[in-house]
Tab-separated table of C-alpha atoms in Angstrom:
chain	number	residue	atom	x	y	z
A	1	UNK	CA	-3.120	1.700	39.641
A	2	UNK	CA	-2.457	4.340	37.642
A	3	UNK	CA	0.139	6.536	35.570
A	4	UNK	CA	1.252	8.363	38.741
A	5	UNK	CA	1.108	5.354	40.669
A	6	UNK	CA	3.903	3.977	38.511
A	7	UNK	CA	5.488	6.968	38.137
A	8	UNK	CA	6.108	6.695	41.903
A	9	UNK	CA	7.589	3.374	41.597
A	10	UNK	CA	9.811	3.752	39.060
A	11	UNK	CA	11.026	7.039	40.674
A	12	UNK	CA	11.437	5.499	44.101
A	13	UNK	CA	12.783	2.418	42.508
A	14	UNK	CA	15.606	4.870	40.866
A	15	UNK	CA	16.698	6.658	43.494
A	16	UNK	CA	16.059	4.064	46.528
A	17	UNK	CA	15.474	6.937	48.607
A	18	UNK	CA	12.138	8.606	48.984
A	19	UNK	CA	13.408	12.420	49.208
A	20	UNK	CA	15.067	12.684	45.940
A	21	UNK	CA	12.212	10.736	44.346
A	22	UNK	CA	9.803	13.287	45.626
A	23	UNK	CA	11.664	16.333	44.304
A	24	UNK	CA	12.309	14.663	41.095
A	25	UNK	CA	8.036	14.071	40.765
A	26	UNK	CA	7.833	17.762	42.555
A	27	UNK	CA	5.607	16.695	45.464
A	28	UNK	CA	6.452	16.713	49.059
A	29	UNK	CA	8.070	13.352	50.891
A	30	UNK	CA	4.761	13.232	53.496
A	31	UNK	CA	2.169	13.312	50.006
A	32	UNK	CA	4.961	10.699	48.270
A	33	UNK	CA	4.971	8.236	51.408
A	34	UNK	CA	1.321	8.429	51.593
A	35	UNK	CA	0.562	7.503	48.152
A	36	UNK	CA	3.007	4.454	48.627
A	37	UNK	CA	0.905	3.469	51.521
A	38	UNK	CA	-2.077	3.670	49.608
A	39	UNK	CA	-0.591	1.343	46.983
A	40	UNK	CA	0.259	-1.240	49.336
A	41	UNK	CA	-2.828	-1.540	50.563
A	42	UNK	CA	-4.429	-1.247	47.337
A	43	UNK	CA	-2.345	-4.374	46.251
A	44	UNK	CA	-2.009	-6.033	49.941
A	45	UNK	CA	1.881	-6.064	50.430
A	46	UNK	CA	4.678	-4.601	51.622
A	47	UNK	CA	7.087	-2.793	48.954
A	48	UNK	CA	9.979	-2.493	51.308
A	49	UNK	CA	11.463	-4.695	53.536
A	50	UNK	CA	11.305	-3.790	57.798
A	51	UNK	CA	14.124	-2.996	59.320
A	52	UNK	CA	16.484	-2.585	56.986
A	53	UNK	CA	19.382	0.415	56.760
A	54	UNK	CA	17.639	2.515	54.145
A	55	UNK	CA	15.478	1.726	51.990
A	56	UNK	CA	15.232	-1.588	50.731
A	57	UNK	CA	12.548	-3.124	47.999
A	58	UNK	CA	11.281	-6.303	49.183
A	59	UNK	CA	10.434	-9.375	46.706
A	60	UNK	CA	7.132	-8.052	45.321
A	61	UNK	CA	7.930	-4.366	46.068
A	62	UNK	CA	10.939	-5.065	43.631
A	63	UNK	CA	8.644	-6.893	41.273
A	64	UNK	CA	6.319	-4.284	40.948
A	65	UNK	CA	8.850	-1.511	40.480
A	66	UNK	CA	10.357	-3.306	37.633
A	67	UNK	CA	6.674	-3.801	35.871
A	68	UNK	CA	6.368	-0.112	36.418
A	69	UNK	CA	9.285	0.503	34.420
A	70	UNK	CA	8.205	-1.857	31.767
A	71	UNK	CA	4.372	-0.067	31.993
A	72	UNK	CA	5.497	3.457	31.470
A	73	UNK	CA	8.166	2.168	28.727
A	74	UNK	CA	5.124	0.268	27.171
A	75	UNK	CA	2.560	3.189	27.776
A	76	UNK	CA	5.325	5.976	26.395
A	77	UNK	CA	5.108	3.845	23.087
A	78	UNK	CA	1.588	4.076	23.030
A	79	UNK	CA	1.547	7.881	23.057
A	80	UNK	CA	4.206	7.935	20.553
A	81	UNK	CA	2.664	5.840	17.851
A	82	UNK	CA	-0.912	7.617	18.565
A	83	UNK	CA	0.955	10.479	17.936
A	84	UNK	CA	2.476	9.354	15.203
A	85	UNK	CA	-1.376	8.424	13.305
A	86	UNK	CA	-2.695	11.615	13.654
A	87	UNK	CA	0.313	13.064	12.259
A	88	UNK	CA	0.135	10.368	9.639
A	89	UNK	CA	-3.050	12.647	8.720
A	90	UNK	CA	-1.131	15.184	7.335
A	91	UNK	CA	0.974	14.192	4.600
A	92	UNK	CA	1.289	13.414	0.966
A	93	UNK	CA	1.938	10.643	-1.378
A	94	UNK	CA	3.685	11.189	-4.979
A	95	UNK	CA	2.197	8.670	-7.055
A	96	UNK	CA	2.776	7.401	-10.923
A	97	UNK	CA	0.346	5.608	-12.644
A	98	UNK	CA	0.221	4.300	-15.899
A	99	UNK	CA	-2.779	5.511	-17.852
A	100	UNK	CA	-5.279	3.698	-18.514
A	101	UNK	CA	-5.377	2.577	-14.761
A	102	UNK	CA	-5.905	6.368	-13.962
A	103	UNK	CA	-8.641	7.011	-16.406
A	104	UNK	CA	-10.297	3.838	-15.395
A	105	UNK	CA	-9.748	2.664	-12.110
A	106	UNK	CA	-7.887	4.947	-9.975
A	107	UNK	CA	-10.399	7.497	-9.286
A	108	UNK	CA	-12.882	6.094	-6.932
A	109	UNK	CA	-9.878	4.533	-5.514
A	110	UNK	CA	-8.620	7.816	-4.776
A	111	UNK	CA	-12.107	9.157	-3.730
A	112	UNK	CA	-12.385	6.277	-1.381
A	113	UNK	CA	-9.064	7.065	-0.063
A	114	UNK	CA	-9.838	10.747	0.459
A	115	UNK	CA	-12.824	10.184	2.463
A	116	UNK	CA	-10.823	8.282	5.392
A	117	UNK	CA	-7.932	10.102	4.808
A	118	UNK	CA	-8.566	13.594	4.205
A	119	UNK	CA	-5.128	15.468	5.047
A	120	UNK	CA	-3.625	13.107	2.970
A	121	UNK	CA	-2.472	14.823	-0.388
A	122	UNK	CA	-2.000	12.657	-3.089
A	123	UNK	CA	0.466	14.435	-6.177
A	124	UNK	CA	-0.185	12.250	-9.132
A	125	UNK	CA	1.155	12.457	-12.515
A	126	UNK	CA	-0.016	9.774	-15.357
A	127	UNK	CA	1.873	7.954	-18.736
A	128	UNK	CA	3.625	4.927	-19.945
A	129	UNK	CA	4.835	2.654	-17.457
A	130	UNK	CA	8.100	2.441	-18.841
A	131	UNK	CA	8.499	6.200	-17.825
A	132	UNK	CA	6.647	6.344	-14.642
A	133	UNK	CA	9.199	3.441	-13.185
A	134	UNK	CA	12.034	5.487	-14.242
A	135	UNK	CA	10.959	8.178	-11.974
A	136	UNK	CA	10.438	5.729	-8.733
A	137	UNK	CA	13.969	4.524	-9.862
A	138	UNK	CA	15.396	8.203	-9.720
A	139	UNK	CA	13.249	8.454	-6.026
A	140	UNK	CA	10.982	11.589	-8.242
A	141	UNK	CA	7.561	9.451	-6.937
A	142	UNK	CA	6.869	6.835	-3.693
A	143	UNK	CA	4.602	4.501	-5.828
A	144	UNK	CA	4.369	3.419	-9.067
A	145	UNK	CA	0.971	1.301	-10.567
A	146	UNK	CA	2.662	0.455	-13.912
A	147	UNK	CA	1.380	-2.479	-16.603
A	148	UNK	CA	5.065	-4.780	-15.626
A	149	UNK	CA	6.729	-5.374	-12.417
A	150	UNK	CA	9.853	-4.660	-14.325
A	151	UNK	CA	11.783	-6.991	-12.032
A	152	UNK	CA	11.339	-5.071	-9.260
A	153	UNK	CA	13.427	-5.851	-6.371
A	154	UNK	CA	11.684	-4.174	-3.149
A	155	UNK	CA	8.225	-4.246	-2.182
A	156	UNK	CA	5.532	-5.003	-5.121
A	157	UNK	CA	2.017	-6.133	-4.985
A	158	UNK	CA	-0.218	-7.244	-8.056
A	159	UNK	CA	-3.752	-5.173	-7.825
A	160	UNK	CA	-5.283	-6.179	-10.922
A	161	UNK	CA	-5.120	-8.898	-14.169
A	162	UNK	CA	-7.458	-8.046	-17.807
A	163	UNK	CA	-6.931	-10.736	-20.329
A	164	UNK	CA	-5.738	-9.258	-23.538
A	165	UNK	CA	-8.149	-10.048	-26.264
A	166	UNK	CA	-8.329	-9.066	-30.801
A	167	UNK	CA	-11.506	-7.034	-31.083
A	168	UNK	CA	-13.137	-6.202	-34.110
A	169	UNK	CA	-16.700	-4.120	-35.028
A	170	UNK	CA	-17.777	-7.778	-36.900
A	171	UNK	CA	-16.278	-10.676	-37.427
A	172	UNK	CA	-14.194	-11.828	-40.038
A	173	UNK	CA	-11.794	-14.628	-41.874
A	174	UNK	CA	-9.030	-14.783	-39.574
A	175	UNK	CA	-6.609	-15.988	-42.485
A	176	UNK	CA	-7.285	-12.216	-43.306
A	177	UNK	CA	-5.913	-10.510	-40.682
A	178	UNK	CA	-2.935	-9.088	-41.972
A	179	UNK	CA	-4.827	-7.245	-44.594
A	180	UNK	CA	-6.568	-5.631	-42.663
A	181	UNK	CA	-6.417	-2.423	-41.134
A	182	UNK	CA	-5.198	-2.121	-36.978
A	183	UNK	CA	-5.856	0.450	-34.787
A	184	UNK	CA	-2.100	-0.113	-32.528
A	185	UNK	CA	-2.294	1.179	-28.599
A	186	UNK	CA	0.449	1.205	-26.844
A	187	UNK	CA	0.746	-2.129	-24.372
A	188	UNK	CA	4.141	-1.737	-23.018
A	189	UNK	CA	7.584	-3.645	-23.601
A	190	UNK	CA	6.872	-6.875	-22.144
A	191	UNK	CA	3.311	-7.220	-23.342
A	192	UNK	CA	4.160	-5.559	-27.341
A	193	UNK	CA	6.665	-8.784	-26.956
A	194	UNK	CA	3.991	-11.682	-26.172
A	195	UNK	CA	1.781	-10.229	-28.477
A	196	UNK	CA	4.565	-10.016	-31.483
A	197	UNK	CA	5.161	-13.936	-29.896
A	198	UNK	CA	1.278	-14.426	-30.916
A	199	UNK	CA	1.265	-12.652	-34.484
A	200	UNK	CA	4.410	-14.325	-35.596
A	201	UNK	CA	3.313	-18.223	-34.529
A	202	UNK	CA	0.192	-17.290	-36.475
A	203	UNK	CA	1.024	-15.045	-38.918
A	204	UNK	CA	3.949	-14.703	-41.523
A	205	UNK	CA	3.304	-10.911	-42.430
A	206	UNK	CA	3.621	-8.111	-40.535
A	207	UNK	CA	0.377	-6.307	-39.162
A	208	UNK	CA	-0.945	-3.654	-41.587
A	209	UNK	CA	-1.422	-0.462	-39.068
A	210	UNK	CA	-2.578	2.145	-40.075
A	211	UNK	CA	-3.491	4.575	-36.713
A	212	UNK	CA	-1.436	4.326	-33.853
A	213	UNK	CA	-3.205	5.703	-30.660
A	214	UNK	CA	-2.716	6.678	-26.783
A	215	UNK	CA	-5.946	6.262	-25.808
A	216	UNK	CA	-7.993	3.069	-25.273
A	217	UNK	CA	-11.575	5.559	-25.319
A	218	UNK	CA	-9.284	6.529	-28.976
A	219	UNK	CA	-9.147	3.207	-29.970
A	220	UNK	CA	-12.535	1.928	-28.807
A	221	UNK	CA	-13.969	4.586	-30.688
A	222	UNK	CA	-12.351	3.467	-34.849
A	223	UNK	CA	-13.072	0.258	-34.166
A	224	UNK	CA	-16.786	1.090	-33.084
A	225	UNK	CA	-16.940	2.711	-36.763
A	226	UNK	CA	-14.956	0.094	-38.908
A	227	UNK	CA	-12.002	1.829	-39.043
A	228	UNK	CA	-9.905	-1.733	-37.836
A	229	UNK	CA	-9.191	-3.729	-35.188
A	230	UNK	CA	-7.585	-3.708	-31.978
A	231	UNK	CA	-5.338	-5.817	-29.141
A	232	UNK	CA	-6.913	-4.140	-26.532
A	233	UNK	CA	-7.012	-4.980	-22.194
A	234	UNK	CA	-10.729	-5.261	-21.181
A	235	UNK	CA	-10.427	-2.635	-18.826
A	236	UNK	CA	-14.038	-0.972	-20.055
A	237	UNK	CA	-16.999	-4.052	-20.485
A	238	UNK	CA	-17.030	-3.841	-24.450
A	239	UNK	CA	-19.420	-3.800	-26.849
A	240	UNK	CA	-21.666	-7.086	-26.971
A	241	UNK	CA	-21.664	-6.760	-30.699
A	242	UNK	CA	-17.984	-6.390	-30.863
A	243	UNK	CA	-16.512	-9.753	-32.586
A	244	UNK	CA	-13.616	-11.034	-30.259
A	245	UNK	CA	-11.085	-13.357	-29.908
A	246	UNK	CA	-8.564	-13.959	-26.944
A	247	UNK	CA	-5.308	-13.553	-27.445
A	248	UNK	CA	-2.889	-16.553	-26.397
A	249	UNK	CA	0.754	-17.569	-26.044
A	250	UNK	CA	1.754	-21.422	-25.473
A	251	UNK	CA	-2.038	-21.689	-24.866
A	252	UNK	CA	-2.205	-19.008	-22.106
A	253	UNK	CA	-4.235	-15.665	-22.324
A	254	UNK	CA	-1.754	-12.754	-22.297
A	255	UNK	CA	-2.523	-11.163	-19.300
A	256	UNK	CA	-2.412	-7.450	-18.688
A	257	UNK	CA	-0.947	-6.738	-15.078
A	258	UNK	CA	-1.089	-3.930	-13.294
A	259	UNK	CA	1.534	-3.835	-10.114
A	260	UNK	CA	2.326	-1.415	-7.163
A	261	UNK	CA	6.034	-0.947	-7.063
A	262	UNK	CA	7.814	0.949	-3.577
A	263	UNK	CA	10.638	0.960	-1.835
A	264	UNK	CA	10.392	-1.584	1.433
A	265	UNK	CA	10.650	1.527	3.873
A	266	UNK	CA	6.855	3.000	2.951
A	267	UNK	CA	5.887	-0.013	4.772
A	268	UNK	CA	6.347	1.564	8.230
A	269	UNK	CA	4.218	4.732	7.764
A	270	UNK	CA	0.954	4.684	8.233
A	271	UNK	CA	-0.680	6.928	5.558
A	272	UNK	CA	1.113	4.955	2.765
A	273	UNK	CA	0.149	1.449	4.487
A	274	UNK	CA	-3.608	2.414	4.548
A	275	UNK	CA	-3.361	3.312	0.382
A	276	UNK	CA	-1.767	-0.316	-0.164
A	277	UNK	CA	-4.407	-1.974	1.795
A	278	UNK	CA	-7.111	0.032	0.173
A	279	UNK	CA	-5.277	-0.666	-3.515
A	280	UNK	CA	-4.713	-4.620	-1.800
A	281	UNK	CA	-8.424	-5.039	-1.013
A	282	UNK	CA	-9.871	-3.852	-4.290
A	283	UNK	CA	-8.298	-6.011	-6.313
A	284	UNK	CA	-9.182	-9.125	-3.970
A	285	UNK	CA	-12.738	-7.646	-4.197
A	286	UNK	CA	-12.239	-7.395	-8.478
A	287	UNK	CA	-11.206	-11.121	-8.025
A	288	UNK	CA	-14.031	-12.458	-6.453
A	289	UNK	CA	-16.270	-10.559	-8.683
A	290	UNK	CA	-15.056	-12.453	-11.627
A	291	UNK	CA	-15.105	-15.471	-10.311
C-alpha cells in the first residue's frame, strides 16, 4: 500500500461512487477500478459488498477506508512538521544575557549552537540582569540568562550555580576586614542582599570600598596587585595563591544562579527548543564535572 492507494480509498470512500472519485483523483474509472482490484488482492478481500444497489463498502472494505483517512490525516502531519524543521532553519533568536555569562560561558555555547544550526541568527545584547529582564518583560528579547529568576512566572530553567566566595591576593586577620580596601562588582539585587545579610551578622562597620567595577577580568586584575579584595562568583578557576574564604548565610554558600527565563509559547518551535536543550545539557554536563 501506498499514498495513492489510500488516496483511492478515501476518495471512493467519499463519494461512494467510483466516477466522481476518479475525476476528483483525475484518472479514468477503468485505471481507478483496476487499481481497487489490485488492492483487494493485494490484501485478500473484498472492499464492497456483491449485489448490492450501488456501491456499498463491505466490513473490511469500510475498515480500511476509514484507516486510509486516518493514514493520509497522519501522513499530512508528517509533511507539515518536516516542513516546519527545515523552516525552523531559518530564523532568529533575540537573546539577553547578563555579562559575565557572555564573556565567560556563552560563547562556545553559541559556537556549538551555530554549527547544528546554521540559519539560525542569534541577536544578542549583554548587561545587568536587572535590565535585560525588563526587556523580556516589555517582549524587546525571547530569552533572558540573567543572575535571579526574578520570580518568574512562565517557563524558566536553572543552567548554572558558582558559589560566591571573599578573595584576597594573601591572607589576612579577618577581624580586619572592614579596614581594608574592596574592590565592589556588581552581583545583582538579590545576591548584593545575602551578601549585606553576611557582612552585617559579621561585621558592625560598613565595608571600606574604594573601586567599584563592571568587570570581573577588572576586578580579578586589583586584587592580583594588592589593590583589595573582592566577593567575587568563581566563574574563571582563580589564582591558587589567591587567599579565600566562602561566603555563607545561615550556614549556606551564597550561590550565584544563572537562569533562562521565556515565555511558555517558545516551547513549541523548534529552533528555540534545540538552544534550551543545548543551554539544558551543558549545565547537567558542568554538574557532573564538579561532582
Amino acid at each position: 500500500m501506498n499514498e495513492k492507494d489510500w488516496l483511492i480509498l478515501r476518495a471512493v470512500y467519499q463519494h461512494k461512487n467510483i466516477t466522481r472519485a476518479a475525476e476528483q483523483l483525475y484518472t479514468s474509472q477503468p485505471a481507478l477500478s483496476y487499481r481497487l482490484r489490485q488492492i483487494e488482492r493485494k490484501l485478500a478481500i473484498r472492499l464492497f459488498e456483491e449485489g448490492q444497489k450501488g456501491l456499498v463498502f463491505s466490513a473490511q472494505g469500510d475498515y480500511l477506508a476509514q484507516h486510509a483517512v486516518s493514514v493520509l490525516n497522519d501522513l499530512q502531519q508528517l509533511k507539515l512538521n518536516l516542513h516546519s524543521l527545515d523552516q525552523a532553519q531559518q530564523g532568529e533568536i533575540s537573546l539577553g544575557v547578563s555579562s559575565n555569562f557572555a564573556a565567560y560561558r556563552l560563547p562556545p555555547l553559541l559556537n556549538q549552537f551555530r554549527q547544528t544550526h546554521p540559519g539560525i541568527r542569534v541577536n544578542l545584547m549583554s548587561g545587568f540582569s536587572e535590565d535585560i529582564i525588563q526587556k523580556l518583560l516589555r517582549g524587546e528579547i525571547d530569552m533572558a540568562l540573567v543572575k535571579d529568576d526574578f520570580n518568574w512566572k512562565e517557563s524558566k530553567h536553572l543552567i548554572e550555580e558558582d558559589d560566591y566566595v571573599l578573595v584576597n591576593s594573601q591572607d589576612f586577620d579577618f577581624a580586619l576586614l572592614p579596614h581594608m580596601p574592596q574592590i565592589r562588582i556588581h552581583h545583582g539585587a538579590h545576591v548584593t542582599q545575602l551578601i549585606e545579610r553576611w557582612w552585617n551578622a559579621n561585621f558592625s562597620h560598613a565595608p571600606n570600598v574604594t573601586m567599584e567595577v563592571d568587570k570581573l577580568e577588572v576586578c580579578m586584575a586589583m586584587v592580583e596587585n594588592g589593590l583589595g579584595y573582592a566577593i567575587v562568583a568563581t566563574y574563571l578557576p582563580l589564582p591558587a595563591h589567591f587567599y579565600r574564604r566562602p561566603v555563607t548565610v545561615d550556614g549556606s554558600t551564597v550561590k550565584n544562579r544563572t537562569w533562562l527565563l521565556h515565555r511558555h509559547k517558545l516551547n513549541a518551535i523548534p529552533h528555540m527548543q534545540a538552544f534550551i536543550h543545548l543551554l539544558q545539557t551543558a549545565q547537567q554536563e558542568l554538574a557532573s564535572a564538579n561532582r
